[in-house]
């Protein structure tokens, strides 16, 4: 109960969540732990099973959901994604700040639980820039890219609703966005660092 508050990072696909999160974890070793989600999408080159995601089948994820093993799950761009209770417990057992990377549907479902995280939305400066970043990343087929852009439009609208997020960070200049992210999390980071010393 008294562990550090988890952090939910959300925002459109391609907004820069992974980039910011990886940097945060690298710069603060032993402070953060990533909640490894399950997904039915295929791994990208360089992604590791059990580290980036638990790459799984729809049947297996659905079975886990039916058994009550997930705190939330959502359909995104034709695939099923979900956060297992074990993913969060693994991080919290180590007294680390648990980071969850979930879409806007996940945010809404987590709000119905007692997780009590800090809700952060990472937003691109514009749809045009988002599309360019997603294309340059070269991870998506044209079909997948279009689905992500459609989901991004919905995300950008919903994230403007007051009270959904504690803070919305516009990821224009990466350095500035990263500083903003660190500032918000500073108090929790310090708590974890003090508990260790
Ligand atoms: N609800 C929910 N969304 C997730 C989960 N894991 C990842 N996502 C979201 O699914 C979307 C697609 O993720 P991914 O396929 O990794 O693509 P990327 O965000 O473009 O790198 C993103 O918006 C993620 O935040 C999860 O466990 N639950
Ligand atoms: N501030 C930024 N300026 C330019 N490119 C960026 C910036 N932030 C992220 N990127 C690039 O945009 C792409 C999408 O970022 P990524 O972290 O994969 O997004 P997400 O995890 O939200 O899907 C990546 O290729 C990344 O290198």
PDB file of C-alpha atoms in Angstrom, residues 13-15 44 127-150 153:
ATOM      1  CA  UNK A  13       0.814   5.650 -31.188  1.00  0.00           C
ATOM      2  CA  UNK A  14       3.942   7.466 -32.364  1.00  0.00           C
ATOM      3  CA  UNK A  15       3.653  10.323 -29.852  1.00  0.00           C
ATOM      4  CA  UNK A  44       8.925  -5.816 -34.223  1.00  0.00           C
ATOM      5  CA  UNK A 127      -1.347  15.146 -36.764  1.00  0.00           C
ATOM      6  CA  UNK A 128       1.060  15.928 -39.617  1.00  0.00           C
ATOM      7  CA  UNK A 129       4.107  15.522 -37.402  1.00  0.00           C
ATOM      8  CA  UNK A 130       2.643  12.366 -35.857  1.00  0.00           C
ATOM      9  CA  UNK A 131       2.160  10.844 -39.299  1.00  0.00           C
ATOM     10  CA  UNK A 132       5.700  11.736 -40.296  1.00  0.00           C
ATOM     11  CA  UNK A 133       7.163  10.198 -37.130  1.00  0.00           C
ATOM     12  CA  UNK A 134       5.142   7.020 -37.563  1.00  0.00           C
ATOM     13  CA  UNK A 135       6.210   6.713 -41.215  1.00  0.00           C
ATOM     14  CA  UNK A 136       9.844   7.404 -40.380  1.00  0.00           C
ATOM     15  CA  UNK A 137       9.744   4.745 -37.635  1.00  0.00           C
ATOM     16  CA  UNK A 138       9.088   2.188 -40.403  1.00  0.00           C
ATOM     17  CA  UNK A 139       7.329  -0.300 -38.153  1.00  0.00           C
ATOM     18  CA  UNK A 140       3.848  -0.220 -39.658  1.00  0.00           C
ATOM     19  CA  UNK A 141       2.153  -1.369 -42.838  1.00  0.00           C
ATOM     20  CA  UNK A 142       0.053   1.291 -44.584  1.00  0.00           C
ATOM     21  CA  UNK A 143      -3.089  -0.338 -43.160  1.00  0.00           C
ATOM     22  CA  UNK A 144      -1.754  -0.393 -39.612  1.00  0.00           C
ATOM     23  CA  UNK A 145      -0.543   3.202 -39.978  1.00  0.00           C
ATOM     24  CA  UNK A 146      -4.000   4.388 -41.058  1.00  0.00           C
ATOM     25  CA  UNK A 147      -5.627   2.594 -38.106  1.00  0.00           C
ATOM     26  CA  UNK A 148      -3.166   4.244 -35.728  1.00  0.00           C
ATOM     27  CA  UNK A 149      -3.853   7.690 -37.202  1.00  0.00           C
ATOM     28  CA  UNK A 150      -7.583   7.125 -36.806  1.00  0.00           C
ATOM     29  CA  UNK A 153      -7.615  11.476 -33.742  1.00  0.00           C
TER      30      UNK A 153
END
